[in-house]
C-alpha cells in the first residue's frame, strides 16, 4: 500500500529528486537471526531498521492506504500500530489463536486486515480482522489438500465494491471480500507444472501481478511475473528475470512501485543458495533490473510506501 503524502513521521527525511520524492520501501530482513522490518529508498539507499531491537519477530508488513498505520505479525499474532511506533504503546492486537499468520493486507476502506492462518500442516485459510481490534472472520474454507496460503490482495470492483483475489493451491480466485458470494477462478492452473501465486494489485487498482511458476524437465522450476488488467484479467506484460543475475524458481514476494511503473521483487541471486533472498526493482516490461540489497541474508516482503510528489 502507498502513503498518500510525501512525508512520513516514521521515515524521517525523504530523499528528494528534481520535481518530486522517491519511493520508500519497507521490507523484512534477518537481523541477527530475528526477522525485523527495515526501510530503504527505492534505489537501495538509506537502509535502516525500524523495528525495535530484541527477540520479537516482525514480518509481513503492510502500510495503511492513508499512510498512518502499519500492520505486521510476530508469526502467531496480527498487530497494527502507528507507523513510527512498531511494537510500541499504539500497538493493537487483532488476531487470536495459535496458527501461523502470513500475508497481511489492508482493505481499501481500512476497516479490516486480511491474513492467512495455517490450519494444519500446509493448509491455510483467509481471515479478516477488524482494525477496531474486535472480532475475526474466516472467509475461505479450503478442504482436503487445498490451501489458500499462496498470497492475496484487495481490489475494487464495479461500484467500488471491495473484493479479494487469492491463490488456492496454485490457481487464482476472486470473491466478494467477506466470502458471502461464491469464489470464481480467474486463472487455469493449479497443476504440478503450472502454479499462480503471490497476487498483488497496483496502487491505482488497474493491474494485477502474480508469480507464474512452471516446471521444465530439463531445467526445473522457471519463474515469470505475469501482469494482467484488474477485472478483465487480460494479459498486459510478462516479466522474465534474467537467469544470469537471479536464480530461477525462487521468487518469494512481489510489490508495485508507487507510480505503478516498476515492480519490487525478492529472489535469490544467481550465486545465492538456501534462505538468502535480495530485493530487486524491475520495469513492467522486464527491463532495467536493479539489485537493491546485497547483504547475504534474508531480505524480502517489500512494500512501496510513499507517493511520488507532483
PDB file of C-alpha atoms in Angstrom:
ATOM      1  CA  UNK A   1       0.000   0.000   0.000  1.00  0.00           C
ATOM      2  CA  UNK A   2       1.257   3.544  -0.645  1.00  0.00           C
ATOM      3  CA  UNK A   3       1.413   6.533   1.628  1.00  0.00           C
ATOM      4  CA  UNK A   4      -0.756   9.358   0.242  1.00  0.00           C
ATOM      5  CA  UNK A   5       1.635  12.067   1.456  1.00  0.00           C
ATOM      6  CA  UNK A   6       5.257  12.703   0.557  1.00  0.00           C
ATOM      7  CA  UNK A   7       6.175  12.867   4.227  1.00  0.00           C
ATOM      8  CA  UNK A   8       6.081  10.254   6.965  1.00  0.00           C
ATOM      9  CA  UNK A   9       6.922  10.681  10.622  1.00  0.00           C
ATOM     10  CA  UNK A  10       8.221   7.135  10.540  1.00  0.00           C
ATOM     11  CA  UNK A  11      10.671   7.586   7.733  1.00  0.00           C
ATOM     12  CA  UNK A  12      12.110  10.961   8.669  1.00  0.00           C
ATOM     13  CA  UNK A  13      13.643  12.916   5.841  1.00  0.00           C
ATOM     14  CA  UNK A  14      12.634  11.527   2.442  1.00  0.00           C
ATOM     15  CA  UNK A  15      15.139  11.793  -0.380  1.00  0.00           C
ATOM     16  CA  UNK A  16      14.054  14.337  -2.984  1.00  0.00           C
ATOM     17  CA  UNK A  17      14.577  14.361  -6.727  1.00  0.00           C
ATOM     18  CA  UNK A  18      14.014  17.278  -9.055  1.00  0.00           C
ATOM     19  CA  UNK A  19      10.252  17.746  -9.102  1.00  0.00           C
ATOM     20  CA  UNK A  20       9.392  15.036  -6.566  1.00  0.00           C
ATOM     21  CA  UNK A  21      10.286  12.490  -3.920  1.00  0.00           C
ATOM     22  CA  UNK A  22      11.354   8.889  -4.276  1.00  0.00           C
ATOM     23  CA  UNK A  23       9.531   5.776  -3.205  1.00  0.00           C
ATOM     24  CA  UNK A  24      10.345   4.477   0.230  1.00  0.00           C
ATOM     25  CA  UNK A  25      10.151   0.733   0.897  1.00  0.00           C
ATOM     26  CA  UNK A  26       9.561  -1.291   3.993  1.00  0.00           C
ATOM     27  CA  UNK A  27      10.882  -4.831   3.859  1.00  0.00           C
ATOM     28  CA  UNK A  28      11.886  -7.703   6.148  1.00  0.00           C
ATOM     29  CA  UNK A  29      15.478  -8.670   6.943  1.00  0.00           C
ATOM     30  CA  UNK A  30      17.038 -11.419   9.004  1.00  0.00           C
ATOM     31  CA  UNK A  31      18.682  -9.238  11.661  1.00  0.00           C
ATOM     32  CA  UNK A  32      20.980 -11.476  13.685  1.00  0.00           C
ATOM     33  CA  UNK A  33      18.628 -14.433  13.408  1.00  0.00           C
ATOM     34  CA  UNK A  34      15.427 -12.421  14.058  1.00  0.00           C
ATOM     35  CA  UNK A  35      13.141 -11.151  11.279  1.00  0.00           C
ATOM     36  CA  UNK A  36      12.724  -7.374  11.567  1.00  0.00           C
ATOM     37  CA  UNK A  37      11.126  -4.607   9.475  1.00  0.00           C
ATOM     38  CA  UNK A  38      13.560  -2.266   7.689  1.00  0.00           C
ATOM     39  CA  UNK A  39      13.117   0.663   5.331  1.00  0.00           C
ATOM     40  CA  UNK A  40      15.142   1.977   2.399  1.00  0.00           C
ATOM     41  CA  UNK A  41      14.957   4.338  -0.557  1.00  0.00           C
ATOM     42  CA  UNK A  42      13.857   2.974  -3.919  1.00  0.00           C
ATOM     43  CA  UNK A  43      17.473   2.879  -5.100  1.00  0.00           C
ATOM     44  CA  UNK A  44      18.530   0.749  -2.118  1.00  0.00           C
ATOM     45  CA  UNK A  45      19.984   3.637  -0.140  1.00  0.00           C
ATOM     46  CA  UNK A  46      19.431   4.671   3.483  1.00  0.00           C
ATOM     47  CA  UNK A  47      18.691   1.157   4.761  1.00  0.00           C
ATOM     48  CA  UNK A  48      17.606   1.309   8.396  1.00  0.00           C
ATOM     49  CA  UNK A  49      15.831  -0.972  10.858  1.00  0.00           C
ATOM     50  CA  UNK A  50      12.519   0.482  12.071  1.00  0.00           C
ATOM     51  CA  UNK A  51      11.503  -2.445  14.273  1.00  0.00           C
ATOM     52  CA  UNK A  52      12.790  -2.169  17.836  1.00  0.00           C
ATOM     53  CA  UNK A  53      15.742  -4.340  18.794  1.00  0.00           C
ATOM     54  CA  UNK A  54      15.048  -7.538  20.682  1.00  0.00           C
ATOM     55  CA  UNK A  55      13.897 -11.100  20.232  1.00  0.00           C
ATOM     56  CA  UNK A  56      10.409 -10.318  18.857  1.00  0.00           C
ATOM     57  CA  UNK A  57       9.891 -11.145  15.181  1.00  0.00           C
ATOM     58  CA  UNK A  58       8.129  -8.643  12.877  1.00  0.00           C
ATOM     59  CA  UNK A  59       7.114  -9.856   9.401  1.00  0.00           C
ATOM     60  CA  UNK A  60       4.671  -9.329   6.506  1.00  0.00           C
ATOM     61  CA  UNK A  61       4.420  -5.519   6.865  1.00  0.00           C
ATOM     62  CA  UNK A  62       1.695  -3.626   5.033  1.00  0.00           C
ATOM     63  CA  UNK A  63       1.055   0.126   5.306  1.00  0.00           C
ATOM     64  CA  UNK A  64      -2.482   1.523   5.513  1.00  0.00           C
ATOM     65  CA  UNK A  65      -3.784   3.418   2.459  1.00  0.00           C
ATOM     66  CA  UNK A  66      -3.685   6.729   4.350  1.00  0.00           C
ATOM     67  CA  UNK A  67      -0.072   6.115   5.363  1.00  0.00           C
ATOM     68  CA  UNK A  68      -0.710   6.454   9.078  1.00  0.00           C
ATOM     69  CA  UNK A  69      -0.504   2.855  10.323  1.00  0.00           C
ATOM     70  CA  UNK A  70       1.327  -0.382   9.631  1.00  0.00           C
ATOM     71  CA  UNK A  71       0.167  -3.978  10.019  1.00  0.00           C
ATOM     72  CA  UNK A  72       2.603  -6.786  10.834  1.00  0.00           C
ATOM     73  CA  UNK A  73       2.794 -10.177  12.501  1.00  0.00           C
ATOM     74  CA  UNK A  74       5.101 -11.813  15.012  1.00  0.00           C
ATOM     75  CA  UNK A  75       4.297 -15.123  13.322  1.00  0.00           C
ATOM     76  CA  UNK A  76       1.301 -16.015  15.511  1.00  0.00           C
ATOM     77  CA  UNK A  77      -0.410 -12.693  16.230  1.00  0.00           C
ATOM     78  CA  UNK A  78      -1.505  -9.855  13.902  1.00  0.00           C
ATOM     79  CA  UNK A  79      -0.935  -6.278  15.056  1.00  0.00           C
ATOM     80  CA  UNK A  80      -1.417  -2.738  13.823  1.00  0.00           C
ATOM     81  CA  UNK A  81       0.314   0.328  15.193  1.00  0.00           C
ATOM     82  CA  UNK A  82       1.202   3.859  14.231  1.00  0.00           C
ATOM     83  CA  UNK A  83       3.952   3.896  11.615  1.00  0.00           C
ATOM     84  CA  UNK A  84       6.545   5.322  13.970  1.00  0.00           C
ATOM     85  CA  UNK A  85       5.639   3.013  16.832  1.00  0.00           C
ATOM     86  CA  UNK A  86       6.126  -0.613  15.746  1.00  0.00           C
ATOM     87  CA  UNK A  87       5.679  -2.761  18.845  1.00  0.00           C
ATOM     88  CA  UNK A  88       5.034   0.338  20.969  1.00  0.00           C
ATOM     89  CA  UNK A  89       2.194   1.751  23.011  1.00  0.00           C
ATOM     90  CA  UNK A  90      -0.063   2.270  19.985  1.00  0.00           C
ATOM     91  CA  UNK A  91       0.110  -1.438  19.090  1.00  0.00           C
ATOM     92  CA  UNK A  92      -3.267  -3.218  18.882  1.00  0.00           C
ATOM     93  CA  UNK A  93      -3.566  -6.996  18.608  1.00  0.00           C
ATOM     94  CA  UNK A  94      -6.153  -8.058  16.027  1.00  0.00           C
ATOM     95  CA  UNK A  95      -5.984 -11.849  15.997  1.00  0.00           C
ATOM     96  CA  UNK A  96      -6.273 -14.772  18.376  1.00  0.00           C
ATOM     97  CA  UNK A  97      -5.430 -18.462  18.097  1.00  0.00           C
ATOM     98  CA  UNK A  98      -2.178 -20.318  17.620  1.00  0.00           C
ATOM     99  CA  UNK A  99      -1.960 -20.831  13.840  1.00  0.00           C
ATOM    100  CA  UNK A 100       0.849 -19.149  11.869  1.00  0.00           C
ATOM    101  CA  UNK A 101      -0.302 -15.827  10.332  1.00  0.00           C
ATOM    102  CA  UNK A 102       1.048 -14.535   6.980  1.00  0.00           C
ATOM    103  CA  UNK A 103       0.300 -12.179   4.028  1.00  0.00           C
ATOM    104  CA  UNK A 104      -1.293  -9.207   5.786  1.00  0.00           C
ATOM    105  CA  UNK A 105      -3.264  -6.789   3.562  1.00  0.00           C
ATOM    106  CA  UNK A 106      -5.206  -3.636   4.435  1.00  0.00           C
ATOM    107  CA  UNK A 107      -8.636  -3.244   2.847  1.00  0.00           C
ATOM    108  CA  UNK A 108      -9.120  -0.057   0.775  1.00  0.00           C
ATOM    109  CA  UNK A 109     -11.515   1.330   3.417  1.00  0.00           C
ATOM    110  CA  UNK A 110      -9.034   0.455   6.194  1.00  0.00           C
ATOM    111  CA  UNK A 111     -11.702  -1.341   8.189  1.00  0.00           C
ATOM    112  CA  UNK A 112     -10.163  -4.818   8.040  1.00  0.00           C
ATOM    113  CA  UNK A 113      -6.880  -6.670   7.611  1.00  0.00           C
ATOM    114  CA  UNK A 114      -6.936  -9.851   5.512  1.00  0.00           C
ATOM    115  CA  UNK A 115      -4.417 -12.500   6.534  1.00  0.00           C
ATOM    116  CA  UNK A 116      -3.826 -16.208   6.126  1.00  0.00           C
ATOM    117  CA  UNK A 117      -3.902 -18.536   9.093  1.00  0.00           C
ATOM    118  CA  UNK A 118      -2.451 -22.004   8.803  1.00  0.00           C
ATOM    119  CA  UNK A 119      -4.927 -24.610   9.970  1.00  0.00           C
ATOM    120  CA  UNK A 120      -2.785 -27.737   9.855  1.00  0.00           C
ATOM    121  CA  UNK A 121       0.427 -28.589   8.023  1.00  0.00           C
ATOM    122  CA  UNK A 122       0.469 -26.575   4.798  1.00  0.00           C
ATOM    123  CA  UNK A 123      -3.282 -25.881   4.696  1.00  0.00           C
ATOM    124  CA  UNK A 124      -4.239 -22.220   5.217  1.00  0.00           C
ATOM    125  CA  UNK A 125      -7.471 -20.216   5.105  1.00  0.00           C
ATOM    126  CA  UNK A 126      -8.010 -16.456   4.773  1.00  0.00           C
ATOM    127  CA  UNK A 127      -9.363 -14.482   7.722  1.00  0.00           C
ATOM    128  CA  UNK A 128     -10.480 -10.883   8.192  1.00  0.00           C
ATOM    129  CA  UNK A 129      -9.657  -8.949  11.358  1.00  0.00           C
ATOM    130  CA  UNK A 130     -11.440  -5.688  12.146  1.00  0.00           C
ATOM    131  CA  UNK A 131      -8.946  -2.858  12.604  1.00  0.00           C
ATOM    132  CA  UNK A 132     -11.018  -1.671  15.568  1.00  0.00           C
ATOM    133  CA  UNK A 133      -9.477  -4.619  17.391  1.00  0.00           C
ATOM    134  CA  UNK A 134     -12.602  -6.730  17.757  1.00  0.00           C
ATOM    135  CA  UNK A 135     -13.725  -9.929  16.024  1.00  0.00           C
ATOM    136  CA  UNK A 136     -12.115 -12.111  13.345  1.00  0.00           C
ATOM    137  CA  UNK A 137     -13.965 -13.799  10.499  1.00  0.00           C
ATOM    138  CA  UNK A 138     -12.832 -16.768   8.420  1.00  0.00           C
ATOM    139  CA  UNK A 139     -13.791 -16.157   4.773  1.00  0.00           C
ATOM    140  CA  UNK A 140     -12.238 -19.068   2.849  1.00  0.00           C
ATOM    141  CA  UNK A 141     -12.573 -22.729   3.742  1.00  0.00           C
ATOM    142  CA  UNK A 142     -10.118 -24.972   1.881  1.00  0.00           C
ATOM    143  CA  UNK A 143     -10.770 -28.687   2.084  1.00  0.00           C
ATOM    144  CA  UNK A 144      -8.684 -31.805   1.592  1.00  0.00           C
ATOM    145  CA  UNK A 145      -5.295 -30.931   0.131  1.00  0.00           C
ATOM    146  CA  UNK A 146      -6.325 -27.367  -0.800  1.00  0.00           C
ATOM    147  CA  UNK A 147      -4.598 -24.330   0.704  1.00  0.00           C
ATOM    148  CA  UNK A 148      -5.191 -20.582   0.422  1.00  0.00           C
ATOM    149  CA  UNK A 149      -1.703 -19.694   1.618  1.00  0.00           C
ATOM    150  CA  UNK A 150      -0.281 -18.521  -1.718  1.00  0.00           C
ATOM    151  CA  UNK A 151      -0.968 -14.820  -1.177  1.00  0.00           C
ATOM    152  CA  UNK A 152      -3.931 -12.459  -1.631  1.00  0.00           C
ATOM    153  CA  UNK A 153      -4.811  -8.796  -2.099  1.00  0.00           C
ATOM    154  CA  UNK A 154      -7.810  -6.474  -2.248  1.00  0.00           C
ATOM    155  CA  UNK A 155      -9.112  -4.762  -5.362  1.00  0.00           C
ATOM    156  CA  UNK A 156     -12.114  -2.564  -6.081  1.00  0.00           C
ATOM    157  CA  UNK A 157     -14.735  -3.914  -8.470  1.00  0.00           C
ATOM    158  CA  UNK A 158     -17.622  -2.058 -10.156  1.00  0.00           C
ATOM    159  CA  UNK A 159     -19.251   0.385  -7.774  1.00  0.00           C
ATOM    160  CA  UNK A 160     -16.075   0.395  -5.663  1.00  0.00           C
ATOM    161  CA  UNK A 161     -17.060  -2.928  -4.129  1.00  0.00           C
ATOM    162  CA  UNK A 162     -14.198  -4.487  -2.170  1.00  0.00           C
ATOM    163  CA  UNK A 163     -13.061  -7.858  -3.492  1.00  0.00           C
ATOM    164  CA  UNK A 164     -10.254 -10.281  -2.735  1.00  0.00           C
ATOM    165  CA  UNK A 165      -8.043 -12.054  -5.237  1.00  0.00           C
ATOM    166  CA  UNK A 166      -6.256 -15.041  -3.729  1.00  0.00           C
ATOM    167  CA  UNK A 167      -4.260 -18.125  -4.630  1.00  0.00           C
ATOM    168  CA  UNK A 168      -5.773 -21.513  -3.795  1.00  0.00           C
ATOM    169  CA  UNK A 169      -3.441 -24.419  -4.491  1.00  0.00           C
ATOM    170  CA  UNK A 170      -1.832 -22.556  -7.394  1.00  0.00           C
ATOM    171  CA  UNK A 171      -4.976 -21.156  -9.049  1.00  0.00           C
ATOM    172  CA  UNK A 172      -6.107 -17.518  -8.651  1.00  0.00           C
ATOM    173  CA  UNK A 173      -9.678 -16.899  -7.484  1.00  0.00           C
ATOM    174  CA  UNK A 174     -11.715 -13.772  -6.869  1.00  0.00           C
ATOM    175  CA  UNK A 175     -14.601 -13.217  -4.465  1.00  0.00           C
ATOM    176  CA  UNK A 176     -16.512 -10.556  -2.546  1.00  0.00           C
ATOM    177  CA  UNK A 177     -14.158  -9.723   0.303  1.00  0.00           C
ATOM    178  CA  UNK A 178     -16.205 -11.187   3.174  1.00  0.00           C
ATOM    179  CA  UNK A 179     -16.909 -14.504   1.472  1.00  0.00           C
ATOM    180  CA  UNK A 180     -20.669 -14.034   1.131  1.00  0.00           C
ATOM    181  CA  UNK A 181     -20.596 -14.818  -2.595  1.00  0.00           C
ATOM    182  CA  UNK A 182     -19.047 -17.850  -4.354  1.00  0.00           C
ATOM    183  CA  UNK A 183     -15.440 -17.567  -5.481  1.00  0.00           C
ATOM    184  CA  UNK A 184     -14.654 -17.550  -9.202  1.00  0.00           C
ATOM    185  CA  UNK A 185     -11.372 -18.780 -10.764  1.00  0.00           C
ATOM    186  CA  UNK A 186      -9.577 -16.201 -12.916  1.00  0.00           C
ATOM    187  CA  UNK A 187      -6.662 -18.397 -13.999  1.00  0.00           C
ATOM    188  CA  UNK A 188      -6.460 -22.002 -15.095  1.00  0.00           C
ATOM    189  CA  UNK A 189      -3.541 -23.600 -13.308  1.00  0.00           C
ATOM    190  CA  UNK A 190      -3.033 -25.370 -10.026  1.00  0.00           C
ATOM    191  CA  UNK A 191      -1.125 -28.295 -11.514  1.00  0.00           C
ATOM    192  CA  UNK A 192       2.202 -29.760 -10.538  1.00  0.00           C
ATOM    193  CA  UNK A 193       3.806 -27.982 -13.510  1.00  0.00           C
ATOM    194  CA  UNK A 194       1.998 -24.617 -13.505  1.00  0.00           C
ATOM    195  CA  UNK A 195       1.114 -22.510 -10.441  1.00  0.00           C
ATOM    196  CA  UNK A 196      -0.069 -18.922  -9.926  1.00  0.00           C
ATOM    197  CA  UNK A 197       0.755 -17.329  -6.559  1.00  0.00           C
ATOM    198  CA  UNK A 198       1.707 -14.047  -4.834  1.00  0.00           C
ATOM    199  CA  UNK A 199      -1.034 -11.818  -6.345  1.00  0.00           C
ATOM    200  CA  UNK A 200      -0.614  -8.072  -5.763  1.00  0.00           C
ATOM    201  CA  UNK A 201      -2.770  -5.190  -7.045  1.00  0.00           C
ATOM    202  CA  UNK A 202      -1.302  -1.902  -8.284  1.00  0.00           C
ATOM    203  CA  UNK A 203      -1.893   1.245  -6.237  1.00  0.00           C
ATOM    204  CA  UNK A 204      -4.243   2.641  -8.903  1.00  0.00           C
ATOM    205  CA  UNK A 205      -6.317  -0.590  -8.930  1.00  0.00           C
ATOM    206  CA  UNK A 206      -5.665  -1.157 -12.648  1.00  0.00           C
ATOM    207  CA  UNK A 207      -3.157  -4.020 -12.727  1.00  0.00           C
ATOM    208  CA  UNK A 208      -2.638  -7.355 -11.006  1.00  0.00           C
ATOM    209  CA  UNK A 209       0.785  -9.001 -10.904  1.00  0.00           C
ATOM    210  CA  UNK A 210       1.424 -12.571  -9.821  1.00  0.00           C
ATOM    211  CA  UNK A 211       4.122 -15.231  -9.871  1.00  0.00           C
ATOM    212  CA  UNK A 212       3.803 -17.785 -12.662  1.00  0.00           C
ATOM    213  CA  UNK A 213       5.937 -20.826 -11.886  1.00  0.00           C
ATOM    214  CA  UNK A 214       6.165 -23.787 -14.220  1.00  0.00           C
ATOM    215  CA  UNK A 215       8.289 -26.910 -14.473  1.00  0.00           C
ATOM    216  CA  UNK A 216      10.585 -27.823 -17.331  1.00  0.00           C
ATOM    217  CA  UNK A 217      12.050 -31.304 -17.093  1.00  0.00           C
ATOM    218  CA  UNK A 218      15.404 -30.153 -18.411  1.00  0.00           C
ATOM    219  CA  UNK A 219      15.986 -27.205 -16.038  1.00  0.00           C
ATOM    220  CA  UNK A 220      13.477 -27.416 -13.161  1.00  0.00           C
ATOM    221  CA  UNK A 221      11.230 -24.547 -11.999  1.00  0.00           C
ATOM    222  CA  UNK A 222      11.088 -21.419 -14.192  1.00  0.00           C
ATOM    223  CA  UNK A 223       9.678 -18.143 -12.827  1.00  0.00           C
ATOM    224  CA  UNK A 224       7.896 -15.295 -14.562  1.00  0.00           C
ATOM    225  CA  UNK A 225       5.794 -12.402 -13.311  1.00  0.00           C
ATOM    226  CA  UNK A 226       2.516 -12.107 -15.193  1.00  0.00           C
ATOM    227  CA  UNK A 227       0.772  -8.717 -15.190  1.00  0.00           C
ATOM    228  CA  UNK A 228      -2.924  -8.545 -16.150  1.00  0.00           C
ATOM    229  CA  UNK A 229      -5.719  -5.972 -16.099  1.00  0.00           C
ATOM    230  CA  UNK A 230      -7.881  -5.909 -12.994  1.00  0.00           C
ATOM    231  CA  UNK A 231     -11.433  -7.032 -13.757  1.00  0.00           C
ATOM    232  CA  UNK A 232     -10.922  -8.326 -17.289  1.00  0.00           C
ATOM    233  CA  UNK A 233      -7.787 -10.272 -16.271  1.00  0.00           C
ATOM    234  CA  UNK A 234      -6.430  -9.723 -19.789  1.00  0.00           C
ATOM    235  CA  UNK A 235      -2.622 -10.159 -20.061  1.00  0.00           C
ATOM    236  CA  UNK A 236      -0.539  -6.968 -20.270  1.00  0.00           C
ATOM    237  CA  UNK A 237       3.089  -7.858 -19.501  1.00  0.00           C
ATOM    238  CA  UNK A 238       5.186 -10.941 -18.821  1.00  0.00           C
ATOM    239  CA  UNK A 239       8.353 -10.171 -16.866  1.00  0.00           C
ATOM    240  CA  UNK A 240      11.174 -12.710 -17.180  1.00  0.00           C
ATOM    241  CA  UNK A 241      14.077 -12.103 -14.805  1.00  0.00           C
ATOM    242  CA  UNK A 242      17.486 -12.882 -16.374  1.00  0.00           C
ATOM    243  CA  UNK A 243      18.937 -16.156 -15.126  1.00  0.00           C
ATOM    244  CA  UNK A 244      22.423 -14.637 -15.286  1.00  0.00           C
ATOM    245  CA  UNK A 245      21.502 -12.425 -12.310  1.00  0.00           C
ATOM    246  CA  UNK A 246      18.809 -14.274 -10.357  1.00  0.00           C
ATOM    247  CA  UNK A 247      18.145 -17.892  -9.515  1.00  0.00           C
ATOM    248  CA  UNK A 248      15.146 -19.350 -11.355  1.00  0.00           C
ATOM    249  CA  UNK A 249      12.319 -20.690  -9.229  1.00  0.00           C
ATOM    250  CA  UNK A 250      12.991 -18.509  -6.183  1.00  0.00           C
ATOM    251  CA  UNK A 251      10.615 -15.501  -6.371  1.00  0.00           C
ATOM    252  CA  UNK A 252       9.169 -15.051  -2.881  1.00  0.00           C
ATOM    253  CA  UNK A 253       7.378 -11.660  -2.951  1.00  0.00           C
ATOM    254  CA  UNK A 254       6.154  -9.013  -5.421  1.00  0.00           C
ATOM    255  CA  UNK A 255       5.048  -5.379  -4.974  1.00  0.00           C
ATOM    256  CA  UNK A 256       4.274  -2.411  -7.226  1.00  0.00           C
ATOM    257  CA  UNK A 257       6.165   0.871  -7.082  1.00  0.00           C
ATOM    258  CA  UNK A 258       4.056   3.864  -6.111  1.00  0.00           C
ATOM    259  CA  UNK A 259       3.827   5.083  -9.711  1.00  0.00           C
ATOM    260  CA  UNK A 260       2.931   1.532 -10.835  1.00  0.00           C
ATOM    261  CA  UNK A 261       5.668   1.579 -13.496  1.00  0.00           C
ATOM    262  CA  UNK A 262       8.017  -0.845 -11.739  1.00  0.00           C
ATOM    263  CA  UNK A 263       7.868  -3.985  -9.639  1.00  0.00           C
ATOM    264  CA  UNK A 264       9.774  -4.782  -6.488  1.00  0.00           C
ATOM    265  CA  UNK A 265      10.548  -8.479  -6.231  1.00  0.00           C
ATOM    266  CA  UNK A 266      12.529 -10.676  -3.859  1.00  0.00           C
ATOM    267  CA  UNK A 267      14.504 -13.542  -5.305  1.00  0.00           C
ATOM    268  CA  UNK A 268      17.767 -15.381  -4.722  1.00  0.00           C
ATOM    269  CA  UNK A 269      20.786 -14.098  -6.583  1.00  0.00           C
ATOM    270  CA  UNK A 270      22.230 -16.387  -9.250  1.00  0.00           C
ATOM    271  CA  UNK A 271      25.085 -17.117  -6.863  1.00  0.00           C
ATOM    272  CA  UNK A 272      22.797 -17.454  -3.829  1.00  0.00           C
ATOM    273  CA  UNK A 273      21.613 -20.558  -2.072  1.00  0.00           C
ATOM    274  CA  UNK A 274      19.312 -21.600   0.725  1.00  0.00           C
ATOM    275  CA  UNK A 275      17.470 -18.814   2.557  1.00  0.00           C
ATOM    276  CA  UNK A 276      19.350 -15.858   1.045  1.00  0.00           C
ATOM    277  CA  UNK A 277      16.964 -13.521  -0.763  1.00  0.00           C
ATOM    278  CA  UNK A 278      17.569  -9.996  -2.027  1.00  0.00           C
ATOM    279  CA  UNK A 279      15.237  -7.174  -3.112  1.00  0.00           C
ATOM    280  CA  UNK A 280      15.269  -6.134  -6.779  1.00  0.00           C
ATOM    281  CA  UNK A 281      13.486  -3.493  -8.854  1.00  0.00           C
ATOM    282  CA  UNK A 282      12.432  -4.038 -12.477  1.00  0.00           C
ATOM    283  CA  UNK A 283      10.334  -2.211 -15.067  1.00  0.00           C
ATOM    284  CA  UNK A 284       6.983  -3.693 -16.061  1.00  0.00           C
ATOM    285  CA  UNK A 285       8.433  -4.583 -19.456  1.00  0.00           C
ATOM    286  CA  UNK A 286      11.188  -6.587 -17.752  1.00  0.00           C
ATOM    287  CA  UNK A 287      13.956  -4.077 -18.389  1.00  0.00           C
ATOM    288  CA  UNK A 288      16.299  -2.144 -16.108  1.00  0.00           C
ATOM    289  CA  UNK A 289      16.714  -4.815 -13.406  1.00  0.00           C
ATOM    290  CA  UNK A 290      18.344  -3.295 -10.306  1.00  0.00           C
ATOM    291  CA  UNK A 291      19.542  -5.141  -7.211  1.00  0.00           C
ATOM    292  CA  UNK A 292      18.625  -3.026  -4.156  1.00  0.00           C
ATOM    293  CA  UNK A 293      20.025  -5.131  -1.318  1.00  0.00           C
ATOM    294  CA  UNK A 294      23.174  -7.205  -1.131  1.00  0.00           C
ATOM    295  CA  UNK A 295      23.597  -8.480   2.388  1.00  0.00           C
ATOM    296  CA  UNK A 296      23.964 -12.276   2.147  1.00  0.00           C
ATOM    297  CA  UNK A 297      20.928 -12.564   4.429  1.00  0.00           C
ATOM    298  CA  UNK A 298      17.171 -12.956   4.002  1.00  0.00           C
ATOM    299  CA  UNK A 299      15.661  -9.727   2.583  1.00  0.00           C
ATOM    300  CA  UNK A 300      12.040  -9.993   1.484  1.00  0.00           C
ATOM    301  CA  UNK A 301       8.444  -8.715   1.588  1.00  0.00           C
ATOM    302  CA  UNK A 302       8.959  -5.233   0.071  1.00  0.00           C
ATOM    303  CA  UNK A 303       6.155  -2.675   0.017  1.00  0.00           C
ATOM    304  CA  UNK A 304       6.249   0.818  -1.556  1.00  0.00           C
ATOM    305  CA  UNK A 305       5.094   3.356   0.993  1.00  0.00           C
ATOM    306  CA  UNK A 306       5.447   6.888  -0.346  1.00  0.00           C
ATOM    307  CA  UNK A 307       3.653   8.548  -3.209  1.00  0.00           C
ATOM    308  CA  UNK A 308       5.733  10.485  -5.746  1.00  0.00           C
ATOM    309  CA  UNK A 309       5.196  14.261  -5.471  1.00  0.00           C
ATOM    310  CA  UNK A 310       3.826  16.307  -8.345  1.00  0.00           C
TER     311      UNK A 310
END
